[in-house]
XYZ file of C-alpha atoms in Angstrom:
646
model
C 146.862 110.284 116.790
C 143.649 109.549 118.673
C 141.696 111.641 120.726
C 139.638 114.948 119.618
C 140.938 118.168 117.276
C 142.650 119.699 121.237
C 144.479 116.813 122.185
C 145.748 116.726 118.588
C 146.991 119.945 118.494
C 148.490 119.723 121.913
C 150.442 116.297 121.010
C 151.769 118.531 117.634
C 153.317 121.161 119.778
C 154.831 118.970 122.479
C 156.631 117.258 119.567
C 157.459 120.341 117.503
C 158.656 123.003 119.878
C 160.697 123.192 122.652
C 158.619 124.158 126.270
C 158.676 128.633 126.061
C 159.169 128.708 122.527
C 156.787 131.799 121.558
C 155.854 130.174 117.820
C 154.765 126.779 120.161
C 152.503 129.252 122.462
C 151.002 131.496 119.538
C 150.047 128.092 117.831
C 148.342 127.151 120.794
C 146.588 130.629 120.804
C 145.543 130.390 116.977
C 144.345 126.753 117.669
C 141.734 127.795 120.566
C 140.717 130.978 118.928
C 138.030 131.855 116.658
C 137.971 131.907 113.152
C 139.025 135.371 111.664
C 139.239 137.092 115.141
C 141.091 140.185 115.400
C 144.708 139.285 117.437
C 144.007 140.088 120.585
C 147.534 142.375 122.073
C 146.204 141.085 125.803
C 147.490 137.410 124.781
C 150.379 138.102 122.497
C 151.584 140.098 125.921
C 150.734 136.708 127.295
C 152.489 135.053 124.893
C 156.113 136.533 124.890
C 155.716 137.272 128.906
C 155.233 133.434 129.249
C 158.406 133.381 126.626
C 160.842 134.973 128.843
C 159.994 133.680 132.259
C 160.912 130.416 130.420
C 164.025 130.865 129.354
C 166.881 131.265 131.912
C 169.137 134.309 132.432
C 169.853 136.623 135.424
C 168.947 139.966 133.756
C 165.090 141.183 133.286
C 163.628 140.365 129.790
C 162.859 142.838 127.377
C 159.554 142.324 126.945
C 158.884 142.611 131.063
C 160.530 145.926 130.960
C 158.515 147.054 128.175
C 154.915 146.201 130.254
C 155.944 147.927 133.165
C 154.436 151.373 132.205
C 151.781 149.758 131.796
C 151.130 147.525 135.057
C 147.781 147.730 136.743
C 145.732 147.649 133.548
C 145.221 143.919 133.118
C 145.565 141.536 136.259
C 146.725 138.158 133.748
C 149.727 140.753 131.980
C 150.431 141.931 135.948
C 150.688 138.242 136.772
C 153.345 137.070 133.447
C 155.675 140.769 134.404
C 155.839 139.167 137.734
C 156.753 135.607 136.787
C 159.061 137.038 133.845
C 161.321 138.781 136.532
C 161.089 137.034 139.123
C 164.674 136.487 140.712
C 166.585 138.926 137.712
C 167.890 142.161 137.924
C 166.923 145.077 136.059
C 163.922 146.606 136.547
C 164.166 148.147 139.655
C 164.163 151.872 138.045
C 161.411 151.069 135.492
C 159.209 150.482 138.855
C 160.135 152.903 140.430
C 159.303 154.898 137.456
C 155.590 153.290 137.738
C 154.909 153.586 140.823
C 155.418 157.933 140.774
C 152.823 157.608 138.566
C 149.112 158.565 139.294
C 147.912 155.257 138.456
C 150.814 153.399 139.156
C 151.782 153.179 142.605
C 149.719 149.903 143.606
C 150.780 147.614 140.744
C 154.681 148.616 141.086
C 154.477 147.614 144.671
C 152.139 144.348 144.306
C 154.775 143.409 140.986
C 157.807 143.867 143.044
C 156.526 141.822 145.954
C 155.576 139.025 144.083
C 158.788 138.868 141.866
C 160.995 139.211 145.056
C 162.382 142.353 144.233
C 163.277 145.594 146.291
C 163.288 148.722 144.443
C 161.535 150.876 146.895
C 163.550 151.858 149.989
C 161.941 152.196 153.184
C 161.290 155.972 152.630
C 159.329 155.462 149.851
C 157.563 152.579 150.978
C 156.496 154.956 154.296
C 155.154 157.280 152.003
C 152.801 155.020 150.437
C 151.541 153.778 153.554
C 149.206 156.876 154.191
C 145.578 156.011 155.308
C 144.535 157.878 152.488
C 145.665 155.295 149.996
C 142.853 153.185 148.845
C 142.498 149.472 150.194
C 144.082 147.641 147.668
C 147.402 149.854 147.803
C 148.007 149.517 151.130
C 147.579 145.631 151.195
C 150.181 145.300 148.811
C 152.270 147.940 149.969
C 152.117 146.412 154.024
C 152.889 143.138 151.828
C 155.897 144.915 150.235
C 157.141 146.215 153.117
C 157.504 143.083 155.447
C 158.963 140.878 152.780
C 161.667 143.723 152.654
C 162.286 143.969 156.204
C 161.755 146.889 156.555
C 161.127 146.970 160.899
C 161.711 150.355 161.190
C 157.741 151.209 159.615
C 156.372 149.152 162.660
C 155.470 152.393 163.862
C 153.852 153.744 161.178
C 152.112 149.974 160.027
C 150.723 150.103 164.114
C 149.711 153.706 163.307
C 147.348 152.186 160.561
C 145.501 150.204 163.159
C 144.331 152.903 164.763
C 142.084 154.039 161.824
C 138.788 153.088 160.808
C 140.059 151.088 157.241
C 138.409 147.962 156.398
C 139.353 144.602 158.143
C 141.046 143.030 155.829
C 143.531 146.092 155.714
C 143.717 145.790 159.077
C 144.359 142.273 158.915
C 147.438 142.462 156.863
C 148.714 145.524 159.124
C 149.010 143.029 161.654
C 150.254 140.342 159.933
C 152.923 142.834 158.695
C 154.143 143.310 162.037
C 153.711 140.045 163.018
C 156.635 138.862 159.962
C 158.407 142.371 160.954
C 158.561 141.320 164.116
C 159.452 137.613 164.534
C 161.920 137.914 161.426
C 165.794 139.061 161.655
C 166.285 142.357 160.052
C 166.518 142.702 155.795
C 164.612 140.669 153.280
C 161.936 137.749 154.560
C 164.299 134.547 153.886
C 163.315 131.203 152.392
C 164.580 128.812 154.911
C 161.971 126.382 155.638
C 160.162 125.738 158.755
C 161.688 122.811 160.775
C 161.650 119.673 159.242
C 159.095 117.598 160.690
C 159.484 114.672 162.881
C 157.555 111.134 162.803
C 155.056 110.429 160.231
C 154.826 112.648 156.788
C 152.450 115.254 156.850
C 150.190 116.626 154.217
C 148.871 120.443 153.834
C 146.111 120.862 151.548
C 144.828 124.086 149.994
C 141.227 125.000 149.259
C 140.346 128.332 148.103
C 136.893 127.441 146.525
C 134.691 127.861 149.581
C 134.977 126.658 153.443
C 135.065 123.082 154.635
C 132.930 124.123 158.113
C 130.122 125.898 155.428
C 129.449 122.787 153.161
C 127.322 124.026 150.673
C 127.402 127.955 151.178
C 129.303 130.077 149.115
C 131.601 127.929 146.516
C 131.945 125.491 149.080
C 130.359 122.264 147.655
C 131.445 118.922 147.642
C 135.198 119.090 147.725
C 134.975 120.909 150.957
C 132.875 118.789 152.354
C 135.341 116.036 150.841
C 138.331 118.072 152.407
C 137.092 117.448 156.111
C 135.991 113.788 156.176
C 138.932 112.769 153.954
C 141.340 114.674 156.658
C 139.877 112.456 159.128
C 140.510 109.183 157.014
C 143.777 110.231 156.835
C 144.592 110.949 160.135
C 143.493 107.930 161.208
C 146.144 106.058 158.575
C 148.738 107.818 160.762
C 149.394 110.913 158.191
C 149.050 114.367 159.812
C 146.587 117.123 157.806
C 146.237 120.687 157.669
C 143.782 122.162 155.571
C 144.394 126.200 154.269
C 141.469 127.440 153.671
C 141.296 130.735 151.680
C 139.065 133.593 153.406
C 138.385 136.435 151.679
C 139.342 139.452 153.829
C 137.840 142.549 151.112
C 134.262 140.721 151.390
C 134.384 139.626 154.836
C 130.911 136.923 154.310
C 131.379 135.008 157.626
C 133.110 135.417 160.815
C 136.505 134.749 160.619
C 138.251 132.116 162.743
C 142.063 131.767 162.155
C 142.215 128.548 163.402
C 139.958 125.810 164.333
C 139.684 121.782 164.530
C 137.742 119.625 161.449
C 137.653 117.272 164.171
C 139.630 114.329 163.384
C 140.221 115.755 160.323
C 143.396 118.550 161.459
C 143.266 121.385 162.025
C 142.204 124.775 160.104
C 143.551 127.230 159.284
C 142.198 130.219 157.586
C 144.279 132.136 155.110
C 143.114 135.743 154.354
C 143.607 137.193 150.825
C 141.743 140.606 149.954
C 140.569 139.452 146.559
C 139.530 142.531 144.276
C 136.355 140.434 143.091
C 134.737 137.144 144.593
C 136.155 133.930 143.581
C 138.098 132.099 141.271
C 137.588 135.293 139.098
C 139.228 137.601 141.550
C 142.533 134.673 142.388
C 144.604 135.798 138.956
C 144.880 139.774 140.026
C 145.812 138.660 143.882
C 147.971 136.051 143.008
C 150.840 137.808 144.300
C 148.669 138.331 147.956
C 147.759 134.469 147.993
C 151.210 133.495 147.776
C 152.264 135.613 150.230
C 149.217 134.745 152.589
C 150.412 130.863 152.231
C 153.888 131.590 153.041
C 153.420 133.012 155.457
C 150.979 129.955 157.039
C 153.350 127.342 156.186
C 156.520 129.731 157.856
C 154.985 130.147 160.665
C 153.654 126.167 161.362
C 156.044 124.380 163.955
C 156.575 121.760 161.760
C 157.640 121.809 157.950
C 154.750 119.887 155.677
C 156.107 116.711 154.279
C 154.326 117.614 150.747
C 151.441 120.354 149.503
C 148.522 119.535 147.374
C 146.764 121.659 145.547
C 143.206 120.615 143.250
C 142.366 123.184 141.061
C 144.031 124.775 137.871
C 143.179 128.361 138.367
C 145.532 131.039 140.076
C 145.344 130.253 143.565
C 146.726 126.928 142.988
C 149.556 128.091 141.006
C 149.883 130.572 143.807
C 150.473 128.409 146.320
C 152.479 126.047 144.532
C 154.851 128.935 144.049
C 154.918 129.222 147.601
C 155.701 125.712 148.238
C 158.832 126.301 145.714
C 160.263 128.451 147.495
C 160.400 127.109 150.761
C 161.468 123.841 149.119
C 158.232 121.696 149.688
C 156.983 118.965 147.399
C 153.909 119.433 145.670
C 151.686 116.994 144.580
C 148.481 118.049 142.272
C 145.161 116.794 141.217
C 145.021 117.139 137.336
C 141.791 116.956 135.580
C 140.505 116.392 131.952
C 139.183 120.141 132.325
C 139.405 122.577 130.764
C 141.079 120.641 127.686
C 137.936 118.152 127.295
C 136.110 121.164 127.264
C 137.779 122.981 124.267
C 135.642 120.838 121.478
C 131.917 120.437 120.685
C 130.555 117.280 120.816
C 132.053 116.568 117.250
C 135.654 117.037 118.244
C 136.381 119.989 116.718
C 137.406 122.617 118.609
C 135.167 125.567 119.753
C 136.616 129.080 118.933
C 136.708 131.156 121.456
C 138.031 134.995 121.902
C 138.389 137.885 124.374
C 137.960 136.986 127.974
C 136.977 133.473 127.524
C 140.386 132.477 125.683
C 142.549 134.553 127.698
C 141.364 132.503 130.804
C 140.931 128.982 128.947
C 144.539 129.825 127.208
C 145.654 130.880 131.235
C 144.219 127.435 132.618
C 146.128 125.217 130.381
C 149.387 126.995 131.132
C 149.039 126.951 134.989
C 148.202 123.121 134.011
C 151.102 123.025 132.529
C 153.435 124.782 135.184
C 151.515 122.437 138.240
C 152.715 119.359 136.388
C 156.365 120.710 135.719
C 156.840 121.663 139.548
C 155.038 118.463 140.926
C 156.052 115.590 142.430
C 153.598 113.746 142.472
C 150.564 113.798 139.906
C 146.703 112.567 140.640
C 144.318 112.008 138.914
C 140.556 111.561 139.683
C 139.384 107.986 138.574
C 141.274 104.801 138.199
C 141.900 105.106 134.571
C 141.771 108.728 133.572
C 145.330 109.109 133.090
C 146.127 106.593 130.568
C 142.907 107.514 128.889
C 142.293 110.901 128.926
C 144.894 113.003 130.873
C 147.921 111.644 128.748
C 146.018 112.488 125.642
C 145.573 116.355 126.918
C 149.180 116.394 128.805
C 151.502 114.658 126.359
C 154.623 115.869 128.650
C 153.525 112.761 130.533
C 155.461 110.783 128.860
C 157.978 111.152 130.901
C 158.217 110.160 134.168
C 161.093 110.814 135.808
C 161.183 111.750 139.244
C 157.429 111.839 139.673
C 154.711 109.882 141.291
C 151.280 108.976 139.641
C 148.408 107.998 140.642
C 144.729 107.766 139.644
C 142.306 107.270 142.509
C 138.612 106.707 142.763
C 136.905 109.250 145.150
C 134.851 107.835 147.990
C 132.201 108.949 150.316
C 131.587 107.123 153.854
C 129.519 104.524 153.385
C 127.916 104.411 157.292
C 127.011 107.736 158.456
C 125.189 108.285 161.858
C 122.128 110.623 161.145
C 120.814 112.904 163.508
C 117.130 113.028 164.084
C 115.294 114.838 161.426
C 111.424 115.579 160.711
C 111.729 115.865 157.191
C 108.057 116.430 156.543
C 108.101 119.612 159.376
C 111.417 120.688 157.309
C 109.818 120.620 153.682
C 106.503 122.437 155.004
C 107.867 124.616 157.382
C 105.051 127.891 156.228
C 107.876 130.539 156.992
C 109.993 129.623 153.831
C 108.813 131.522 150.474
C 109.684 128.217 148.645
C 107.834 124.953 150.390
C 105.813 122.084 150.163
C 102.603 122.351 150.555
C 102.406 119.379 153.577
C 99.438 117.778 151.968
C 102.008 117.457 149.046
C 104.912 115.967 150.620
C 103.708 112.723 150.816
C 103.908 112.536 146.496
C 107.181 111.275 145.056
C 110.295 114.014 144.382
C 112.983 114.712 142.666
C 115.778 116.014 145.122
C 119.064 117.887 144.387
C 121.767 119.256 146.876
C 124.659 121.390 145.672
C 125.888 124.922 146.333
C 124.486 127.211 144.276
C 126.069 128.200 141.197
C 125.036 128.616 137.583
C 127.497 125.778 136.706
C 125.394 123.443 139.144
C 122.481 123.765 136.916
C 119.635 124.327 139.690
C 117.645 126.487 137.743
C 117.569 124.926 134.731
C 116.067 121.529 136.736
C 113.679 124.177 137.844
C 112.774 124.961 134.146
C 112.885 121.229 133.164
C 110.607 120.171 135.734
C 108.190 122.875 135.317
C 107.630 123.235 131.535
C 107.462 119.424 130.931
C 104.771 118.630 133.378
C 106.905 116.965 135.498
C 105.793 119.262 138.633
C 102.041 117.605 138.461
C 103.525 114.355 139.549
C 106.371 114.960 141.571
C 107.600 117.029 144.127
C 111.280 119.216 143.970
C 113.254 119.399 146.653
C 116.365 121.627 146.442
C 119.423 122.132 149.268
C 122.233 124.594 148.826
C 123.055 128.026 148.928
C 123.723 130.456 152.273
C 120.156 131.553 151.530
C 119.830 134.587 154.149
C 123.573 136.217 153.222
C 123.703 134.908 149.966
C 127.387 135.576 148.127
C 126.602 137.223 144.602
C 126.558 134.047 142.814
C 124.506 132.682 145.426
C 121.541 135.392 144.760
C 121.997 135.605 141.000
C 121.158 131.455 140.985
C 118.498 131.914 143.925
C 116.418 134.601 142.129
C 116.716 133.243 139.336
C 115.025 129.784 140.507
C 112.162 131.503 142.131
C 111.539 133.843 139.076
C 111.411 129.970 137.374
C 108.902 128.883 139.195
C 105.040 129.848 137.472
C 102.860 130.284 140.235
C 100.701 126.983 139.805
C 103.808 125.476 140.712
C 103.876 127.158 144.323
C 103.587 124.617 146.978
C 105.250 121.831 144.976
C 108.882 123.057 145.559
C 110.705 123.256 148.311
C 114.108 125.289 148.413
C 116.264 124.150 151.699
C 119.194 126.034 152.819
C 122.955 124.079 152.970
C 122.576 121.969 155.630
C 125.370 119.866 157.920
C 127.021 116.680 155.640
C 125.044 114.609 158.275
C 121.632 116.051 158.033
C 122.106 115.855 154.312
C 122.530 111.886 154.682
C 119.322 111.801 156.825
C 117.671 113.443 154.034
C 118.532 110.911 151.368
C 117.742 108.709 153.409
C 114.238 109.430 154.572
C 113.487 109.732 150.696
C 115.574 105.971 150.144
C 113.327 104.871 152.812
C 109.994 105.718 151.526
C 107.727 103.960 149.396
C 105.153 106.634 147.989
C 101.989 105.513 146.269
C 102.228 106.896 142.578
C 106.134 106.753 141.684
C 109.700 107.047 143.198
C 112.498 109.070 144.863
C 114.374 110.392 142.275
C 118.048 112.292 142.714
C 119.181 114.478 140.207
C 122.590 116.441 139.322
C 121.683 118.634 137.090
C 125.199 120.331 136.879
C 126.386 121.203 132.985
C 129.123 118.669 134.295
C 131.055 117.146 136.803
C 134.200 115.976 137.905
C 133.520 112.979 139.637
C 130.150 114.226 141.639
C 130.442 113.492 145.320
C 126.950 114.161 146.062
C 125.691 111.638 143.536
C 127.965 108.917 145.313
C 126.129 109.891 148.218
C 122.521 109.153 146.961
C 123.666 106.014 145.322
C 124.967 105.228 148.733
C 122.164 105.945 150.385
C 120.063 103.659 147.916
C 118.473 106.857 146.101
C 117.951 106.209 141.911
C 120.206 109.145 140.373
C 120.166 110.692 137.344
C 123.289 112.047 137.060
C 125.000 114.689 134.001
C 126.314 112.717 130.756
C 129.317 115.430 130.976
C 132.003 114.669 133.336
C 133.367 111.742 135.693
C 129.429 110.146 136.070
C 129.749 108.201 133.265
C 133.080 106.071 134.534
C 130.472 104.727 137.703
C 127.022 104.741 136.039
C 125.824 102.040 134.061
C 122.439 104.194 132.422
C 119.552 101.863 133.700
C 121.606 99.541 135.757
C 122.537 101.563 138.457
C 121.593 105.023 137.662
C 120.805 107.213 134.747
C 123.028 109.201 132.715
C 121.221 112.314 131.006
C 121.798 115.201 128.629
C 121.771 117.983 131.341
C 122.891 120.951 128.939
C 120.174 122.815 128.994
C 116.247 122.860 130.508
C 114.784 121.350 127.342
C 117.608 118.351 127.077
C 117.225 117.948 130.938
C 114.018 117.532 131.195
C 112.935 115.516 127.930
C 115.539 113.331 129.153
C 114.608 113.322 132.652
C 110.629 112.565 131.302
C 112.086 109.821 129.561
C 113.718 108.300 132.698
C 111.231 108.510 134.862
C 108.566 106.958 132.229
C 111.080 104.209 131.887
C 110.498 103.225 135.337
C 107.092 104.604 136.446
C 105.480 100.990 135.748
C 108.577 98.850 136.946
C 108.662 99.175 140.741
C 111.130 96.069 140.692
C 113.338 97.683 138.131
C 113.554 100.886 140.548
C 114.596 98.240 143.673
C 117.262 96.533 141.102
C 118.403 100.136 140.449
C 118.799 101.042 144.290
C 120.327 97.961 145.057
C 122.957 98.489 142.292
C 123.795 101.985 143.112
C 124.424 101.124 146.593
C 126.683 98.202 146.298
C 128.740 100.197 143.549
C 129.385 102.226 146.314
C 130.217 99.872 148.842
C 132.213 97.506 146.363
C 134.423 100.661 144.961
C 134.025 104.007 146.066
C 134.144 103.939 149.728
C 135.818 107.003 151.516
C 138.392 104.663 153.500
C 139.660 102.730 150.338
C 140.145 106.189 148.697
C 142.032 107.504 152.012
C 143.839 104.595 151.823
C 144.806 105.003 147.781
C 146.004 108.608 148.832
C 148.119 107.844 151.948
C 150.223 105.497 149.804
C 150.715 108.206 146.813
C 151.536 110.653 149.768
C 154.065 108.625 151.165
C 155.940 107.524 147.851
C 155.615 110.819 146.516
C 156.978 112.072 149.965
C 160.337 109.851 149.888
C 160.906 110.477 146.017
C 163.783 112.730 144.751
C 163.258 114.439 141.844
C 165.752 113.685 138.866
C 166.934 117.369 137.814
């Protein structure tokens, strides 16, 4: 069988167990883990949790009643009791059991909530909506009580506004009330929202940053991706609405519940209070994100012809889940990650243990789960699912009932720029990190992305100061909400400037996320250019990527890239023809590679014209944002009018 030591293992237990079997899931747990580890109880929980919720039945599983004295003490065990009993009957008095106890009460109500169960009455449930309760226990206890429909706590929920708790407790008070009161009486229903009229609609889901904040938080280029391809879309005739996640326990920006991408659809914000920043904190509010996107998609006027989710982590599953139950295809973007991930550059896998395997081991199932709900299946780039995916995924095989696609992602080709002194920008004197503006006139190497220690940022930092690269050229960085930084933000942001060795001061220039548009005026000022010793240079330093939208963007542009050997680069760039592909694992590959580039070049100005003109009519010839929009409305639509084979 072909492929590396992973996809071998994953083709033996497709063909050797049947899907839930616990022997198939503890093989794929010994496989991933590291040699001689100590069994880890976390994932064998994991393991036989996954088990039950597999296998049909109407009564609760044994081994869900046996966690439940034990909820609240690991958010992925929380997650499988929840999945495990979803829809059974049983283990009503075991909650109730947890939640009377000190430590209990929280995870018995978030538990029953997201399994759709009601084993607290409405007494009890008042009870545990006292202010003093902390945060987190009341947002899953409001939760709680309006899926039960339980309308006569409206008092007591509008009492709770009157107190000074933190918004996003407040929020959910008045969502609460708002399903309380526009439901009939007893348990939140399924039914759908009307059926929808005219052309098929699409609702998205992104829960890794904000489409309006490109480049701020862990919005990078999908969000930015999000609102332009809504508008490509829309004007193909398909409707769009965007859920955006909003974190409601950190609060970073002003929240707007609703608001226009422009052409792109509308909106809408969905708040979750997440008990840590995100993707980390999706798996223990998985139960609160469902929720949140019910209620969204109850309470549009019309019902959403088919939801698409991107990402295997938590949220997505969450979401899908939602979808499910109000009987609403789903369609999904699957990826070669994390499974290409799993081996070294040899093949062989890389053992892993503790938290890293629990959530590698948790990716590949809600990979797993996405592709058995979906309708329809995506994949990023032409060919990556009869090359890679199906090598990762071996249930792909069969295709009944489902739609596939694999689609090249585009950017716009023609964007109008605004007006923009980029010299005044890159020496402005009041940033700590700028050019010296006798400086900006020497060549640069430039780099946008959010900030994030995946993205790489200060390891270019590292690379271009300890190989000398800083005496020749410029670096010009954009990204990050540099003034309220999120915690990832600031880790990555002090750690570039405590990269920087002070001869380097006034050589690098450290922009803040700017506009989509004034990020295209940037590229190409620096396309435009000729200066006198060397060249523009763009550079992804990210440990990998998945496609890389903001390379397409320089290469559009006309900008040389130098883009990360990892990831989707390589299926676009031919290294030296149109771009360069480089070893961007760490500082010392990046920038001995980097050196090597540039050197390759540095005496070749008409080799560094060939390379621009290359790069830009790859983009024009194949990766243009309305061809792409035009790919996706078609796998919308068939996916859309296909019934699934039971």
């Amino acid at each position: 069988m072909p492929g590396d030591e992973f996809s071998r293992l994953r083709g033996e237990i497709y063909l050797s167990y049947v899907p839930g079997d616990p022997e198939g899931l503890r093989a794929l747990v010994r496989g991933l883990s590291r040699p001689r580890a100590e069994a880890d109880p976390v994932l064998e929980g994991m393991v036989l949790l996954r088990a039950a919720s597999l296998r049909p039945g109407a009564a609760a599983p044994d081994e869900a009643l046996e966690r439940l004295p034990h909820l609240g003490r690991n958010p992925l065990l929380d997650r499988c009791v929840a999945d495990a009993l979803r829809g059974r009957e049983g283990a009503e008095e075991g909650l109730r059991r947890r939640a009377d106890q000190p430590d209990g009460e929280r995870a018995a109500f978030a538990c029953a909530g997201s399994a759709g169960l009601t084993p607290f009455d409405a007494g009890r449930t008042a009870a545990a909506l006292s202010p003093d309760r902390d945060p987190e226990t009341l947002v899953d206890v409001l939760g709680y009580a309006a899926a039960s429909g339980f309308r006569e706590l409206s008092p007591r929920i509008r009492g709770l506004l009157t107190r000074p708790l933190p918004w996003g407790v407040l929020e959910e008070a008045r969502a609460a009330l708002a399903d309380l009161e526009e439901s009939p009486p007893g348990p939140s229903g399924s039914a759908p929202p009307p059926a929808s009229g005219g052309a098929a609609s699409l609702t998205q889901t992104l829960f890794h940053g904000d489409p309006t904040r490109p480049g701020r938080g862990s919005s990078g280029g999908v969000g930015t991706l999000v609102r332009e391809f809504g508008a490509a879309l829309t004007d193909l005739g398909l409707g769009v609405l965007s859920l955006v996640g909003y974190d409601s326990r950190e609060c970073a920006y002003p929240y707007v519940a609703r608001e226009s991408a422009g052409s792109g659809g509308p909106i809408r914000r969905v708040p979750v209070y997440l008990s840590s920043p995100a993707p980390a904190g999706f798996s223990g509010a998985s139960g609160r994100i469902a929720r949140s996107v019910l209620r969204a998609l109850r309470s549009e006027p019309a019902r959403p012809g088919i939801l698409h989710v991107r990402f295997l982590d938590d949220a997505s599953r969450a979401s899908a889940l939602a979808a499910r139950i109000l009987g609403i295809p789903l369609a999904v973007t699957l990826t070669p990650d994390p499974h290409r991930s799993v081996c070294g550059p040899d093949g062989r896998i890389r053992g892993r243990s503790g938290e890293e395997l629990r959530d590698l081991v948790n990716r590949i199932w809600i990979g797993d789960d996405l592709l058995a709900w979906a309708r329809g299946v995506l994949a990023i780039g032409r060919n990556t699912l009869s090359e890679t995916l199906i090598r990762y995924y071996p249930q792909l095989e069969d295709t009944r009932g489902r739609v596939f696609a694999g689609v090249d992602e585009g950017v716009r080709i023609s964007v109008p720029a605004p007006d923009l002194d980029v010299p005044a920008l890159l020496g402005d004197p009041r940033r700590d990190l700028g050019l010296d503006p006798a400086a900006v006139g020497r060549p640069a190497l430039l780099s946008v992305g959010r900030l994030g220690a995946v993205k790489g940022q200060a390891n270019l930092v590292r690379a271009w100061a300890s190989r000398g690269l800083w005496m020749r050229y410029n670096l010009v960085l954009v990204g990050g909400d540099l003034e309220n930084p999120s915690s990832e933000e600031r880790l990555v942001r002090d750690e570039i400037r405590e990269s920087v060795p002070r001869e380097c001061l006034g050589r690098i220039c450290h922009l803040p996320a700017l506009p989509n548009e004034a990020v295209r005026a940037l590229l190409r000022w620096f396309s435009a250019r000729r200066p006198r010793e060397g060249f523009d240079v763009y550079v992804c330093p990210s440990l990998k990527e998945e496609f890389g939208l903001s390379i397409l963007e320089a290469m559009a542009e006309g900008l040389p890239v130098c883009a990360p050997l990892a990831g989707g680069p390589s299926t676009y760039i031919r290294n030296g023809v149109n771009g360069f592909l480089v070893d961007t694992r760490d500082a010392e590959s990046l920038g001995r590679e980097l050196r090597a580039a540039l050197e390759r070049c540095g005496q070749d100005p008409a080799r560094v014209e060939r390379i621009k003109r290359e790069a830009r009519r790859t983009v024009e010839e194949r990766y243009s944002l309305d061809a792409m929009a035009r790919e996706y409305a078609d796998f919308y639509r068939r996916a859309i009018g296909t019934e699934v084979e039971k």
